[in-house]
mmCIF file with all atom_site columns, C-alpha atoms and ligand atoms in Angstrom:
data_model
loop_
_atom_site.group_PDB
_atom_site.id
_atom_site.type_symbol
_atom_site.label_atom_id
_atom_site.label_alt_id
_atom_site.label_comp_id
_atom_site.label_asym_id
_atom_site.label_entity_id
_atom_site.label_seq_id
_atom_site.pdbx_PDB_ins_code
_atom_site.Cartn_x
_atom_site.Cartn_y
_atom_site.Cartn_z
_atom_site.occupancy
_atom_site.B_iso_or_equiv
_atom_site.pdbx_formal_charge
_atom_site.auth_seq_id
_atom_site.auth_comp_id
_atom_site.auth_asym_id
_atom_site.auth_atom_id
_atom_site.pdbx_PDB_model_num
ATOM   1  C  CA  . MET J 1 1  ? -9.569  4.045   -5.301  1.00 83.00 ? 1   MET J CA  1
ATOM   2  C  CA  . PRO J 1 2  ? -7.370  2.844   -2.487  1.00 87.00 ? 2   PRO J CA  1
ATOM   3  C  CA  . LEU J 1 3  ? -4.658  4.983   -1.084  1.00 89.00 ? 3   LEU J CA  1
ATOM   4  C  CA  . TYR J 1 4  ? -1.196  3.537   -0.764  1.00 91.00 ? 4   TYR J CA  1
ATOM   5  C  CA  . ASP J 1 5  ? 1.680   4.682   1.356   1.00 93.00 ? 5   ASP J CA  1
ATOM   6  C  CA  . TYR J 1 6  ? 5.051   4.764   -0.296  1.00 94.00 ? 6   TYR J CA  1
ATOM   7  C  CA  . LYS J 1 7  ? 8.468   5.545   0.999   1.00 96.00 ? 7   LYS J CA  1
ATOM   8  C  CA  . CYS J 1 8  ? 11.446  6.645   -1.016  1.00 97.00 ? 8   CYS J CA  1
ATOM   9  C  CA  . VAL J 1 9  ? 14.454  4.395   -0.656  1.00 97.00 ? 9   VAL J CA  1
ATOM   10 C  CA  . LYS J 1 10 ? 16.881  7.187   -1.393  1.00 97.00 ? 10  LYS J CA  1
ATOM   11 C  CA  . CYS J 1 11 ? 15.713  10.136  0.690   1.00 98.00 ? 11  CYS J CA  1
ATOM   12 C  CA  . GLU J 1 12 ? 13.206  8.242   2.890   1.00 97.00 ? 12  GLU J CA  1
ATOM   13 C  CA  . ALA J 1 13 ? 10.427  10.662  2.104   1.00 97.00 ? 13  ALA J CA  1
ATOM   14 C  CA  . ALA J 1 14 ? 6.985   9.237   2.800   1.00 96.00 ? 14  ALA J CA  1
ATOM   15 C  CA  . PHE J 1 15 ? 4.138   10.004  0.443   1.00 95.00 ? 15  PHE J CA  1
ATOM   16 C  CA  . GLU J 1 16 ? 0.791   8.644   -0.656  1.00 94.00 ? 16  GLU J CA  1
ATOM   17 C  CA  . VAL J 1 17 ? -0.315  7.504   -4.075  1.00 92.00 ? 17  VAL J CA  1
ATOM   18 C  CA  . THR J 1 18 ? -3.817  6.657   -5.183  1.00 91.00 ? 18  THR J CA  1
ATOM   19 C  CA  . HIS J 1 19 ? -4.132  4.025   -7.843  1.00 90.00 ? 19  HIS J CA  1
ATOM   20 C  CA  . ARG J 1 20 ? -6.154  0.956   -8.637  1.00 90.00 ? 20  ARG J CA  1
ATOM   21 C  CA  . MET J 1 21 ? -5.336  -2.245  -6.833  1.00 84.00 ? 21  MET J CA  1
ATOM   22 C  CA  . SER J 1 22 ? -4.664  -4.048  -10.111 1.00 88.00 ? 22  SER J CA  1
ATOM   23 C  CA  . GLU J 1 23 ? -2.351  -1.363  -11.365 1.00 84.00 ? 23  GLU J CA  1
ATOM   24 C  CA  . THR J 1 24 ? 1.263   -0.854  -10.500 1.00 78.00 ? 24  THR J CA  1
ATOM   25 C  CA  . PRO J 1 25 ? 2.134   2.507   -11.946 1.00 85.00 ? 25  PRO J CA  1
ATOM   26 C  CA  . GLU J 1 26 ? 5.636   3.764   -12.158 1.00 91.00 ? 26  GLU J CA  1
ATOM   27 C  CA  . ILE J 1 27 ? 5.970   5.927   -9.111  1.00 94.00 ? 27  ILE J CA  1
ATOM   28 C  CA  . SER J 1 28 ? 8.694   8.405   -8.497  1.00 96.00 ? 28  SER J CA  1
ATOM   29 C  CA  . CYS J 1 29 ? 9.515   10.238  -5.324  1.00 97.00 ? 29  CYS J CA  1
ATOM   30 C  CA  . PRO J 1 30 ? 7.956   13.719  -5.240  1.00 96.00 ? 30  PRO J CA  1
ATOM   31 C  CA  . LYS J 1 31 ? 10.954  14.995  -3.354  1.00 97.00 ? 31  LYS J CA  1
ATOM   32 C  CA  . CYS J 1 32 ? 13.994  13.666  -5.196  1.00 98.00 ? 32  CYS J CA  1
ATOM   33 C  CA  . ALA J 1 33 ? 12.311  12.124  -8.262  1.00 97.00 ? 33  ALA J CA  1
ATOM   34 C  CA  . SER J 1 34 ? 13.899  8.761   -7.554  1.00 97.00 ? 34  SER J CA  1
ATOM   35 C  CA  . LYS J 1 35 ? 12.016  5.720   -8.829  1.00 96.00 ? 35  LYS J CA  1
ATOM   36 C  CA  . GLU J 1 36 ? 13.354  3.578   -6.033  1.00 97.00 ? 36  GLU J CA  1
ATOM   37 C  CA  . VAL J 1 37 ? 10.254  3.659   -3.888  1.00 96.00 ? 37  VAL J CA  1
ATOM   38 C  CA  . ARG J 1 38 ? 8.879   1.029   -1.592  1.00 95.00 ? 38  ARG J CA  1
ATOM   39 C  CA  . LYS J 1 39 ? 5.243   0.369   -0.821  1.00 92.00 ? 39  LYS J CA  1
ATOM   40 C  CA  . VAL J 1 40 ? 4.464   0.647   2.865   1.00 90.00 ? 40  VAL J CA  1
ATOM   41 C  CA  . LEU J 1 41 ? 1.676   -1.493  4.224   1.00 79.00 ? 41  LEU J CA  1
ATOM   42 C  CA  . SER J 1 42 ? -0.400  0.612   6.550   1.00 64.00 ? 42  SER J CA  1
ATOM   43 C  CA  . THR J 1 43 ? -2.196  -1.083  9.409   1.00 62.00 ? 43  THR J CA  1
ATOM   44 C  CA  . GLY J 1 44 ? -5.261  1.119   9.048   1.00 56.00 ? 44  GLY J CA  1
ATOM   45 C  CA  . GLY J 1 45 ? -5.947  0.075   5.484   1.00 51.00 ? 45  GLY J CA  1
ATOM   46 C  CA  . VAL J 1 46 ? -8.790  -2.320  6.206   1.00 57.00 ? 46  VAL J CA  1
ATOM   47 C  CA  . VAL J 1 47 ? -12.133 -0.719  5.492   1.00 57.00 ? 47  VAL J CA  1
ATOM   48 C  CA  . GLY J 1 48 ? -15.691 -1.951  5.524   1.00 53.00 ? 48  GLY J CA  1
ATOM   49 C  CA  . SER J 1 49 ? -15.413 -4.263  8.513   1.00 50.00 ? 49  SER J CA  1
ATOM   50 C  CA  . SER J 1 50 ? -17.406 -1.980  10.776  1.00 52.00 ? 50  SER J CA  1
ATOM   51 C  CA  . LYS J 1 51 ? -20.300 -1.387  8.420   1.00 52.00 ? 51  LYS J CA  1
ATOM   52 C  CA  . GLY J 1 52 ? -21.742 -4.872  8.458   1.00 53.00 ? 52  GLY J CA  1
ATOM   53 C  CA  . GLY J 1 53 ? -23.879 -6.215  5.659   1.00 55.00 ? 53  GLY J CA  1
ATOM   54 C  CA  . GLN J 1 54 ? -21.557 -5.132  2.884   1.00 54.00 ? 54  GLN J CA  1
ATOM   55 C  CA  . SER J 1 55 ? -19.730 -8.117  1.536   1.00 58.00 ? 55  SER J CA  1
ATOM   56 C  CA  . ASP J 1 56 ? -18.291 -6.906  -1.727  1.00 66.00 ? 56  ASP J CA  1
ATOM   57 C  CA  . ALA J 1 57 ? -14.825 -7.926  -0.586  1.00 66.00 ? 57  ALA J CA  1
ATOM   58 C  CA  . PRO J 1 58 ? -14.130 -11.015 1.514   1.00 65.00 ? 58  PRO J CA  1
ATOM   59 C  CA  . PRO J 1 59 ? -12.100 -10.377 4.655   1.00 65.00 ? 59  PRO J CA  1
ATOM   60 C  CA  . MET J 1 60 ? -8.523  -11.510 4.303   1.00 62.00 ? 60  MET J CA  1
ATOM   61 C  CA  . PRO J 1 61 ? -6.554  -11.698 7.514   1.00 61.00 ? 61  PRO J CA  1
ATOM   62 C  CA  . PRO J 1 62 ? -2.894  -11.517 6.558   1.00 58.00 ? 62  PRO J CA  1
ATOM   63 C  CA  . CYS J 1 63 ? -1.913  -14.486 8.691   1.00 64.00 ? 63  CYS J CA  1
ATOM   64 C  CA  . ALA J 1 64 ? -4.896  -16.816 8.264   1.00 58.00 ? 64  ALA J CA  1
ATOM   65 C  CA  . SER J 1 65 ? -4.255  -17.754 4.658   1.00 58.00 ? 65  SER J CA  1
ATOM   66 C  CA  . GLY J 1 66 ? -1.351  -20.065 5.349   1.00 62.00 ? 66  GLY J CA  1
ATOM   67 C  CA  . GLY J 1 67 ? 1.511   -17.659 5.088   1.00 64.00 ? 67  GLY J CA  1
ATOM   68 C  CA  . CYS J 1 68 ? 2.289   -14.122 6.016   1.00 65.00 ? 68  CYS J CA  1
ATOM   69 C  CA  . ALA J 1 69 ? 4.239   -12.598 3.189   1.00 66.00 ? 69  ALA J CA  1
ATOM   70 C  CA  . SER J 1 70 ? 3.922   -9.073  4.467   1.00 65.00 ? 70  SER J CA  1
ATOM   71 C  CA  . GLY J 1 71 ? 5.726   -9.688  7.752   1.00 64.00 ? 71  GLY J CA  1
ATOM   72 C  CA  . MET J 1 72 ? 3.177   -7.556  9.565   1.00 65.00 ? 72  MET J CA  1
ATOM   73 C  CA  . CYS J 1 73 ? 2.243   -10.280 12.016  1.00 66.00 ? 73  CYS J CA  1
ATOM   74 C  CA  . GLY J 1 74 ? 5.768   -10.677 13.297  1.00 60.00 ? 74  GLY J CA  1
ATOM   75 C  CA  . LEU J 1 75 ? 5.683   -14.451 13.159  1.00 57.00 ? 75  LEU J CA  1
HETATM 76 ZN ZN1 . ZN  Z 2 .  ? 13.196  10.546  -2.599  1.00 81.37 ? 121 ZN  Z ZN1 1
#
């Protein structure tokens, strides 16, 4: 299961949550128990590109699909 980085909006505590990609569980901050958390897109989240030969997931560059919704590319 993929690991996601979250950041609390209230106390700005950063923490990690593991859940399925298709699921969006209700996540609360482990520090202040606030449910106002924001998902942080980590730049090191792309896996499998260095193995070669495994094509279970097509590569998806964030900026090559017509629009960059994440804002990671800075365009
Ligand atoms: Zn918090």
